[in-house]
Short mmCIF file of C-alpha atoms in Angstrom, two decimals:
data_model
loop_
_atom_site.label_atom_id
_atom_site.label_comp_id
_atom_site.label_asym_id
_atom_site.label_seq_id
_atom_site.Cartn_x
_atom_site.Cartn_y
_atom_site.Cartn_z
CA UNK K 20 45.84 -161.39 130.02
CA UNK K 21 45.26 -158.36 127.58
CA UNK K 22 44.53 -154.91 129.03
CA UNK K 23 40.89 -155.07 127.47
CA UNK K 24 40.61 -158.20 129.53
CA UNK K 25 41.67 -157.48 132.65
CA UNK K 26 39.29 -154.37 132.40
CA UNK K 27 36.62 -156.01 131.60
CA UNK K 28 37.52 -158.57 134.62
CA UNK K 29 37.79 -155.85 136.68
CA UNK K 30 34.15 -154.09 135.62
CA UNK K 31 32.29 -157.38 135.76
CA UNK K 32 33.93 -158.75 139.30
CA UNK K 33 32.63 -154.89 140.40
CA UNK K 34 29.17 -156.14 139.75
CA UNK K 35 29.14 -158.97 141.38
CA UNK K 36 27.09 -158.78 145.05
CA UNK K 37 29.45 -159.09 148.14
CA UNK K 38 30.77 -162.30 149.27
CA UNK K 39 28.17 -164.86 152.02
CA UNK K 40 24.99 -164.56 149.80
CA UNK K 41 23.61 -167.98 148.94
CA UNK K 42 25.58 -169.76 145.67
CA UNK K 43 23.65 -169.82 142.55
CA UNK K 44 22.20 -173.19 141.44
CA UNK K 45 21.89 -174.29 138.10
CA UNK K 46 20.43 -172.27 135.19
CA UNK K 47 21.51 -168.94 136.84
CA UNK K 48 24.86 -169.78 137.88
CA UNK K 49 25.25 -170.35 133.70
CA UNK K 50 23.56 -167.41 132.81
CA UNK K 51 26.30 -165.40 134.96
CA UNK K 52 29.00 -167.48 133.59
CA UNK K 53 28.65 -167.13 129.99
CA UNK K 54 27.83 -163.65 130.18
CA UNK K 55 31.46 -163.48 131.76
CA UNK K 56 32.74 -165.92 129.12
CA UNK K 57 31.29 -163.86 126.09
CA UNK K 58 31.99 -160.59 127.67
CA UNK K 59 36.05 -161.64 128.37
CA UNK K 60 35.80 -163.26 124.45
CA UNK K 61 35.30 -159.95 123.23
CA UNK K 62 37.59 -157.99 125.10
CA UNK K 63 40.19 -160.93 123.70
CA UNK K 64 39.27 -160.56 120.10
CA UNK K 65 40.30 -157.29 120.53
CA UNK K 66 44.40 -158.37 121.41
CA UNK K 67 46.32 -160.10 118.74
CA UNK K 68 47.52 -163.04 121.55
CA UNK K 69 44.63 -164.09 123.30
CA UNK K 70 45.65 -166.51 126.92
CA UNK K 71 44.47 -169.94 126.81
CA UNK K 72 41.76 -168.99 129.87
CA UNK K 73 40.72 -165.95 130.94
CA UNK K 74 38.68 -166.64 133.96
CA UNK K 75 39.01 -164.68 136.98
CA UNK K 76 39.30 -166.31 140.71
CA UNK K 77 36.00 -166.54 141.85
CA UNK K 78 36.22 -164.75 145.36
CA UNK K 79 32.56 -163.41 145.42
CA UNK K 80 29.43 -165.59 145.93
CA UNK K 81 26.94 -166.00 143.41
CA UNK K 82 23.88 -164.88 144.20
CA UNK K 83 20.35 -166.42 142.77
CA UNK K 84 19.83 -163.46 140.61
CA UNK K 85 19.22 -163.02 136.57
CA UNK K 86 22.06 -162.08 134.72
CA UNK K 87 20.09 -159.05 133.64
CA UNK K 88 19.91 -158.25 137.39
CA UNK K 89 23.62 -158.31 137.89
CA UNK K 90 24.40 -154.68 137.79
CA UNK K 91 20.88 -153.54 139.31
CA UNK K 92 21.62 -155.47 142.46
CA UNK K 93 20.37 -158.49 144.01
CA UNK K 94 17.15 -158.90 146.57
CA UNK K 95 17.74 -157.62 150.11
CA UNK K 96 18.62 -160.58 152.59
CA UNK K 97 19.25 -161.08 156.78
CA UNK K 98 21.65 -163.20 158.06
CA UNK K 99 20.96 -165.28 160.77
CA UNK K 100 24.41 -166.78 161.35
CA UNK K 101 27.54 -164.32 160.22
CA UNK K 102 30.31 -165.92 157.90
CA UNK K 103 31.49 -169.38 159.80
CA UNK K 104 28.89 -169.44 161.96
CA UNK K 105 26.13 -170.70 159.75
CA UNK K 106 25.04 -173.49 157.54
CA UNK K 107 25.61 -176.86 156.24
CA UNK K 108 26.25 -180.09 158.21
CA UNK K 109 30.73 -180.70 157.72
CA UNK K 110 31.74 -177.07 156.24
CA UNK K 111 32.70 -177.26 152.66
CA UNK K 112 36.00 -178.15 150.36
CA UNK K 113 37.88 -177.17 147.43
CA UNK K 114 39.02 -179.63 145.30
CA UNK K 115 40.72 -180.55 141.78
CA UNK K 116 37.78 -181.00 139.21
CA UNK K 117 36.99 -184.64 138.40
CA UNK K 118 37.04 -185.76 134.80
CA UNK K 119 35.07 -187.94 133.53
CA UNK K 120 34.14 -190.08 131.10
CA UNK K 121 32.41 -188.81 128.17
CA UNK K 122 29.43 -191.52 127.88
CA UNK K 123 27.82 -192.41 124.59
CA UNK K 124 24.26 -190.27 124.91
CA UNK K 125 21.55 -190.57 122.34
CA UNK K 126 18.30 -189.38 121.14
CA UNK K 127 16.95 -192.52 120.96
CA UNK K 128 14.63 -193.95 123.65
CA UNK K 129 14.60 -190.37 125.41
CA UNK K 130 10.60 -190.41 124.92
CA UNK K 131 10.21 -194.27 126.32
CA UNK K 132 12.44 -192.74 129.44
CA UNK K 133 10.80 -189.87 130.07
CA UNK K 134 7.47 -192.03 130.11
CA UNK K 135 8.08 -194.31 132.83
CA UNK K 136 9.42 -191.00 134.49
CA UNK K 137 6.08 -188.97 134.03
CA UNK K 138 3.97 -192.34 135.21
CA UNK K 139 6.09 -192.40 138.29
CA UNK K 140 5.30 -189.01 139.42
CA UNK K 141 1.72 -189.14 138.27
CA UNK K 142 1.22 -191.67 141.09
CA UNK K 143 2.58 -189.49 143.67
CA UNK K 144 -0.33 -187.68 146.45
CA UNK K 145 -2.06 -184.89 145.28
CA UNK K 146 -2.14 -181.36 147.22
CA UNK K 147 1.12 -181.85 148.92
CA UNK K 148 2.10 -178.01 149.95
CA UNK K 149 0.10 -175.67 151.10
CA UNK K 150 0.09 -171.90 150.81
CA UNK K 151 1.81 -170.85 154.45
CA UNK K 152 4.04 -173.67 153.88
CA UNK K 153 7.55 -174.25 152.89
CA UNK K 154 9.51 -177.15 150.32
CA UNK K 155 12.55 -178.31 152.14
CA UNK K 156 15.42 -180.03 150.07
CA UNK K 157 18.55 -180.61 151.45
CA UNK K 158 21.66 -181.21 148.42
CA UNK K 159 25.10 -182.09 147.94
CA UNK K 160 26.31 -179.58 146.10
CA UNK K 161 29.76 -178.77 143.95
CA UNK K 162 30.19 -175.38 142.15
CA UNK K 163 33.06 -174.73 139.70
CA UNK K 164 35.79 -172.22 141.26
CA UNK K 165 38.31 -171.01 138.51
CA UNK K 166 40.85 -168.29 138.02
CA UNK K 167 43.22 -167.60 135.34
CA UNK K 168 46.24 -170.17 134.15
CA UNK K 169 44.90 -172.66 137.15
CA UNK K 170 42.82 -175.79 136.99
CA UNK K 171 39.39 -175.68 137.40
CA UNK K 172 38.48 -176.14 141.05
CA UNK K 173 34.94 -177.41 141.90
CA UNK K 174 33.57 -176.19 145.91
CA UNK K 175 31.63 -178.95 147.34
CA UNK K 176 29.32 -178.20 150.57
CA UNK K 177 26.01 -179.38 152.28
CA UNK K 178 23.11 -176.79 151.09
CA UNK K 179 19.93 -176.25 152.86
CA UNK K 180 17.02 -174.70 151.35
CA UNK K 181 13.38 -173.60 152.75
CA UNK K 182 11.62 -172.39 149.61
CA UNK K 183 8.27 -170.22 150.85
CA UNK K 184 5.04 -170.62 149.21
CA UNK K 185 3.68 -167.49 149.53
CA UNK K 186 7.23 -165.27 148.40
CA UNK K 187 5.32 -162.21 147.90
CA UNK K 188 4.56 -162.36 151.83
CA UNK K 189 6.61 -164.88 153.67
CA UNK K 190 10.41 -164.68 152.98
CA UNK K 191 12.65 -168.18 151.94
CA UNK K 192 16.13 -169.56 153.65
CA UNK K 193 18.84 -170.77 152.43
CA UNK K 194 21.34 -172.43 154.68
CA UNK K 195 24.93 -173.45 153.76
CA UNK K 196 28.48 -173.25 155.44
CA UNK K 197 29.33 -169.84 156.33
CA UNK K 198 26.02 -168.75 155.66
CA UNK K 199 22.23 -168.78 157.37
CA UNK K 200 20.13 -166.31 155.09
CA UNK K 201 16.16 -165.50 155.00
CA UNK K 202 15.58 -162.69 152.19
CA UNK K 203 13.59 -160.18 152.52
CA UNK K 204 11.58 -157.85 150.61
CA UNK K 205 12.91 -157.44 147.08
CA UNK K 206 14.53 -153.84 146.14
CA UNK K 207 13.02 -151.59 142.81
CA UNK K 208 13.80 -153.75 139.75
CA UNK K 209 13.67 -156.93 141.24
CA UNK K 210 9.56 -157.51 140.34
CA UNK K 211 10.57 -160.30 137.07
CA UNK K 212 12.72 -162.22 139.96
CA UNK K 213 9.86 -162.23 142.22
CA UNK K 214 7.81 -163.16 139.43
CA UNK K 215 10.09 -166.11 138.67
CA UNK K 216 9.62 -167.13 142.53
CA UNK K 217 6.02 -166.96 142.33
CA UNK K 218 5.46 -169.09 138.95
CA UNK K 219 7.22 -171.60 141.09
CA UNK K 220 5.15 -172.31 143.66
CA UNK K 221 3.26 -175.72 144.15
CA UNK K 222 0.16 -173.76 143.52
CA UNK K 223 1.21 -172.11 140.65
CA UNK K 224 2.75 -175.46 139.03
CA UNK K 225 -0.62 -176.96 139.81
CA UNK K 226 -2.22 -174.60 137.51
CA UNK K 227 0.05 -175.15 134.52
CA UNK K 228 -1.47 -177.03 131.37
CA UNK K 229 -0.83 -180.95 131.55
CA UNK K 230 -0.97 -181.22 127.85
CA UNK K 231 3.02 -181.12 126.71
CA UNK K 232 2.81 -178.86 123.97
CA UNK K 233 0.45 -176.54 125.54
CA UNK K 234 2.93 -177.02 128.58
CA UNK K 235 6.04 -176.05 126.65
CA UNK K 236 4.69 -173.47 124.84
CA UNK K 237 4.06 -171.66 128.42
CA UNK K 238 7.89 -172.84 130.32
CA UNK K 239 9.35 -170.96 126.94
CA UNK K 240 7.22 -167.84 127.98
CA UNK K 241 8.12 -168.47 131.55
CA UNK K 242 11.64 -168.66 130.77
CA UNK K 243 12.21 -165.89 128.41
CA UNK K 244 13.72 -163.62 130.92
CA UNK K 245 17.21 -165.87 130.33
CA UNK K 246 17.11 -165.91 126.76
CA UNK K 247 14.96 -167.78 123.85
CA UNK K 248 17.17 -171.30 123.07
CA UNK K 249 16.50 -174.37 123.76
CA UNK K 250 19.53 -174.94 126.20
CA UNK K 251 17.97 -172.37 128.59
CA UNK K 252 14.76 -173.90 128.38
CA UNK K 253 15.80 -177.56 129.26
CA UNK K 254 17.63 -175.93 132.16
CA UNK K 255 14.98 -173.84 133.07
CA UNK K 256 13.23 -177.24 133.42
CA UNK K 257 15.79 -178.52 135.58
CA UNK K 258 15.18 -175.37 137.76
CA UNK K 259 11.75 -176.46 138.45
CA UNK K 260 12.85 -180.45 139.28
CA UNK K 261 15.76 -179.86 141.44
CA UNK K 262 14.38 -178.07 144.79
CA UNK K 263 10.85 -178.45 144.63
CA UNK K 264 7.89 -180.39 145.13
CA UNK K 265 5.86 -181.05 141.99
CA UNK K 266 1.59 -181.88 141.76
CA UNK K 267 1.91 -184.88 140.24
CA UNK K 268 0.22 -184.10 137.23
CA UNK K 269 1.98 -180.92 136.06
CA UNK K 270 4.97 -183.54 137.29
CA UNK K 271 4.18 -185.73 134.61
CA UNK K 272 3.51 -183.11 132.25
CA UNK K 273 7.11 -181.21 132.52
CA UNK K 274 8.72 -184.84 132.17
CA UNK K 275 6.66 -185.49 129.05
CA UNK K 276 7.44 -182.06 127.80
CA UNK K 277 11.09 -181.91 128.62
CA UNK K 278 11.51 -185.06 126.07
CA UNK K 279 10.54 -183.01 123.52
CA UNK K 280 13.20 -180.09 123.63
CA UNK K 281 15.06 -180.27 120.68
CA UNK K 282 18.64 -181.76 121.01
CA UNK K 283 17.99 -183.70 124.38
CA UNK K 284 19.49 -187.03 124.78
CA UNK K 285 19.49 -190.01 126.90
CA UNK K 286 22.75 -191.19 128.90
CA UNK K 287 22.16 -195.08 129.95
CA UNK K 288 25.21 -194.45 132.53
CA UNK K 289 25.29 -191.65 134.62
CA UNK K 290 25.81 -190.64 138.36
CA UNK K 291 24.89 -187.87 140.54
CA UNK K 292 27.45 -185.54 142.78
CA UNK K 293 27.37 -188.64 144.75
CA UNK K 294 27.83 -191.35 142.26
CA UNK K 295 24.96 -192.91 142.92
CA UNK K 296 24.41 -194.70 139.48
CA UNK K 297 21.58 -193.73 137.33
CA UNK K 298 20.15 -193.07 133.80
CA UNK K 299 19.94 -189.27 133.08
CA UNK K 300 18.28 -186.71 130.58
CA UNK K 301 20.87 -184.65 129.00
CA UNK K 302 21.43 -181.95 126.58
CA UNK K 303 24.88 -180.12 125.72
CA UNK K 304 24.58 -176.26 125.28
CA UNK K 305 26.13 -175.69 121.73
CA UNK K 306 27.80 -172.23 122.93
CA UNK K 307 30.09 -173.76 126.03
CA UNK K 308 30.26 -177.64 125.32
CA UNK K 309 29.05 -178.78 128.24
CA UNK K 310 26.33 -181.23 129.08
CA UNK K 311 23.97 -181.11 131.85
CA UNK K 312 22.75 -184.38 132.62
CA UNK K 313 19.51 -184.93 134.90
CA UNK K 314 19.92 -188.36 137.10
CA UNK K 315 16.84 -190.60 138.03
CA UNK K 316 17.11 -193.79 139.34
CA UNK K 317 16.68 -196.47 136.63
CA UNK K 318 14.21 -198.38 138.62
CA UNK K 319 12.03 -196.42 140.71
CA UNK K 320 12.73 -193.11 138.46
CA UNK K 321 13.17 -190.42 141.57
CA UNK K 322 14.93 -187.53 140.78
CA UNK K 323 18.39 -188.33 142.43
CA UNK K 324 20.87 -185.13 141.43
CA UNK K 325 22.58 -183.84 138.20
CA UNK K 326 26.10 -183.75 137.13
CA UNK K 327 27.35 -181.29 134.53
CA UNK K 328 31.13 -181.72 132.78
CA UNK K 329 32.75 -180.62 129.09
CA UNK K 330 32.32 -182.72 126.12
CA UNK K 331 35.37 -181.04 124.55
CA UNK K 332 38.39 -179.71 125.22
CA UNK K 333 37.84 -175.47 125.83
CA UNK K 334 39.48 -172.75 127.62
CA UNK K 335 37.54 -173.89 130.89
CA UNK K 336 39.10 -177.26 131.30
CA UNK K 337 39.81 -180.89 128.89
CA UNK K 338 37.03 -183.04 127.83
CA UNK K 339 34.80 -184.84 130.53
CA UNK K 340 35.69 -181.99 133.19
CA UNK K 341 33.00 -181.97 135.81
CA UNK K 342 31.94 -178.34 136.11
CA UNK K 343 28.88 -178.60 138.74
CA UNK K 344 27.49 -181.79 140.94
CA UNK K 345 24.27 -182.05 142.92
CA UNK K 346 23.12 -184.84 145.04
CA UNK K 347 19.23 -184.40 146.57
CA UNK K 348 19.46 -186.14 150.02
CA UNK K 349 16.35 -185.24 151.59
CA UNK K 350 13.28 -183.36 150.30
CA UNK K 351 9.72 -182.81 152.17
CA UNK K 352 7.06 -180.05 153.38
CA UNK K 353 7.89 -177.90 156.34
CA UNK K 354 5.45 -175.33 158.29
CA UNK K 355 8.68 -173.04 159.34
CA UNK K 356 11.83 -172.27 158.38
CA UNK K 357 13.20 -174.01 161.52
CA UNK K 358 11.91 -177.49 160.64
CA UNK K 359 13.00 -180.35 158.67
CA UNK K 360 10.98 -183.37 157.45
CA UNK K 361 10.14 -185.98 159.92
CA UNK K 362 11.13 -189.49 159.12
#
C-alpha cells in the first residue's frame, strides 16, 4: 500500500466511532464504504503502482450514522449489557464470503411484480403501531469484513431491533452479540439523523402521498441527505422495507414507486441470507458493481430478506461475491423495549 494510502487509512479508521455500537444496515453501511473506497482511490491515483485492494481490516463497528456524520460523531448511546454479555441468540461468526451465481435479471415484468407486491400489502390491517409503541424485527444478518491482500470475510450474527415511535422522546434498542444498546439523546449536529428517524415512523409513513410519482418525488427529497442517484434512492427504499412496519397503503405505494426507479430489475431466482428461495427487486449501483437484490416470496409476496454480491470482478472480491445477507425472522408491535411479539 502507497504512503498516501495508508494515510488516508489511517485518517479515515480515526473517524470511525469506537468498537460495540450497533452495525450499520444497508444504505448506510454503503454510504461509509464507498466514501472509504473513493477516498483510498484517490490517495492511489496519486502512486504510480496502485495494490490490487486497499481495504483496511475492519476492527471498528459501524455505527447507523450518515456518512456526512462520520467525523462529527455519532448519537450518544447506553449499554445495557458490556461487550460479550449482550445480544443475539448463538453469538456470531466469521466466515469466507460465498459466491454466487450471477442470475440473469431483467427489466422486464418488474412493474407486473411489484403489483402483486403492492396488492399484498394493501390488504394488510390498518393502524398497526401506535405512537408510545415500538416495531420489533428480529434478522439474520451478514456484514462484509475485509482488510488488505485477504479475502473478503462476511460476519454473520442474530440482530435484534426495537425501533421507537416517538424518537424525539422515547429512545430505540438494538440488540446483537456483544452488544445491548438503547440511544439516547442525540449530540449538536445530529438534528438531519433524527430527522431521518422521525420520517420513519408508522405515523409519518402513513402520511406520505399514495400516488407513486407524487410518492417518489418526496423519498428523493427524503433521501437527499445520502446523495441525489438513483442507487441511493432504491436503497433508501429498502431502508424503509427492511425493519419496519408499513400502513398498508403508503405500503403499496413505495412498492409501486420503487418499480419505477430507473435501472431496477427483476431476478426470477433469488434467496435471502437464509436461502430461502424467492423472486427479488434488484438494481446494481454503477459506481461499485454490486447488486442489491430485495427477496419476497413468490407466492404470498412477504418481504423475506435481501442479499447483496458483485456482478464483476473488482478490487473487493470476483464476480458473484456476496458482500451483505439479511434474513427477517420475526417482525411485530411491542409496548417496551423488553418485549417481543406474542405468537
Amino acid at each position: 500500500m502507497s504512503a498516501d494510502a495508508k494515510k488516508v487509512v489511517g485518517e479515515l479508521r480515526a473517524k470511525l466511532p469506537e468498537p460495540h455500537g450497533p452495525v450499520l444496515p444497508g444504505d448506510r453501511q454503503r454510504l461509509l464504504r464507498e466514501h472509504l473506497m473513493n477516498e483510498i482511490r484517490q490517495a492511489e491515483v496519486r502512486t504510480e503502482k496502485a495494490p490490487k485492494a486497499v481495504w483496511p481490516r475492519r476492527n471498528r463497528a459501524w455505527y447507523a450514522v450518515p456518512v456526512g456524520m462520520v467525523a462529527a460523531g455519532a448519537l450518544a448511546f447506553t449499554f445495557l449489557a458490556g461487550p460479550g454479555q449482550g445480544g443475539g441468540d448463538t453469538g456470531s461468526h466469521v466466515s469466507a464470503a460465498p459466491v454466487v451465481k450471477v442470475e440473469v435479471a431483467s427489466a422486464e415484468g418488474v412493474g407486473a411484480l411489484m403489483e402483486n407486491v403492492a396488492k399484498h400489502a394493501s390488504e394488510g390491517p390498518a393502524n398497526r403501531v401506535g405512537k408510545n409503541q415500538f416495531v420489533y424485527v428480529r434478522s439474520h444478518y451478514s456484514n462484509m469484513q475485509a482488510e488488505v491482500g485477504s479475502p473478503l470475510k462476511l460476519k454473520t450474527y442474530y440482530r435484534e431491533t426495537w425501533t421507537s415511535q416517538n424518537p424525539a422522546e422515547v429512545q430505540s434498542r438494538l440488540k446483537q452479540p456483544g452488544d445491548d444498546i438503547i440511544w439516547s439523546a442525540p449530540r449538536a449536529g445530529d438534528e438531519g439523523y433524527v430527522e431521518d428517524l422521525q420520517n420513519q415512523t408508522y405515523a409519518a409513513l402513513q402520511a406520505l402521498p399514495t400516488d407513486p410519482d407524487a410518492l417518489l418525488k418526496k423519498l428523493r427529497e427524503d433521501a437527499k441527505w445520502s446523495g441525489s442517484s438513483d442507487q441511493w434512492l432504491f436503497e433508501y427504499v429498502g431502508g424503509l422495507i427492511r425493519e419496519n412496519i408499513l400502513p398498508p397503503e403508503t405500503g403499496a405505494a413505495i412498492y409501486r414507486a420503487a418499480a419505477k426507479i430507473p435501472g431496477v430489475v427483476m431476478v426470477e431466482k433469488a434467496e435471502d441470507g437464509d436461502g430461502r428461495p424467492g423472486v427479488a427487486l434488484a438494481r446494481t449501483d454503477e459506481r461499485t458493481h454490486e447488486r442489491m437484490e430485495l427477496v419476497f416470496d413468490a407466492s404470498s409476496y412477504d418481504y423475506l430478506g435481501l442479499r447483496a454480491y458483485l456482478v464483476q470482478d473488482t478490487e473487493l472480491g470476483k464476480k458473484g461475491t456476496v458482500t451483505e445477507l439479511q434474513a427477517v425472522l420475526d417482525r411485530g408491535v411491542v409496548d417496551s423495549r423488553d418485549e417481543t411479539p406474542k405468537k
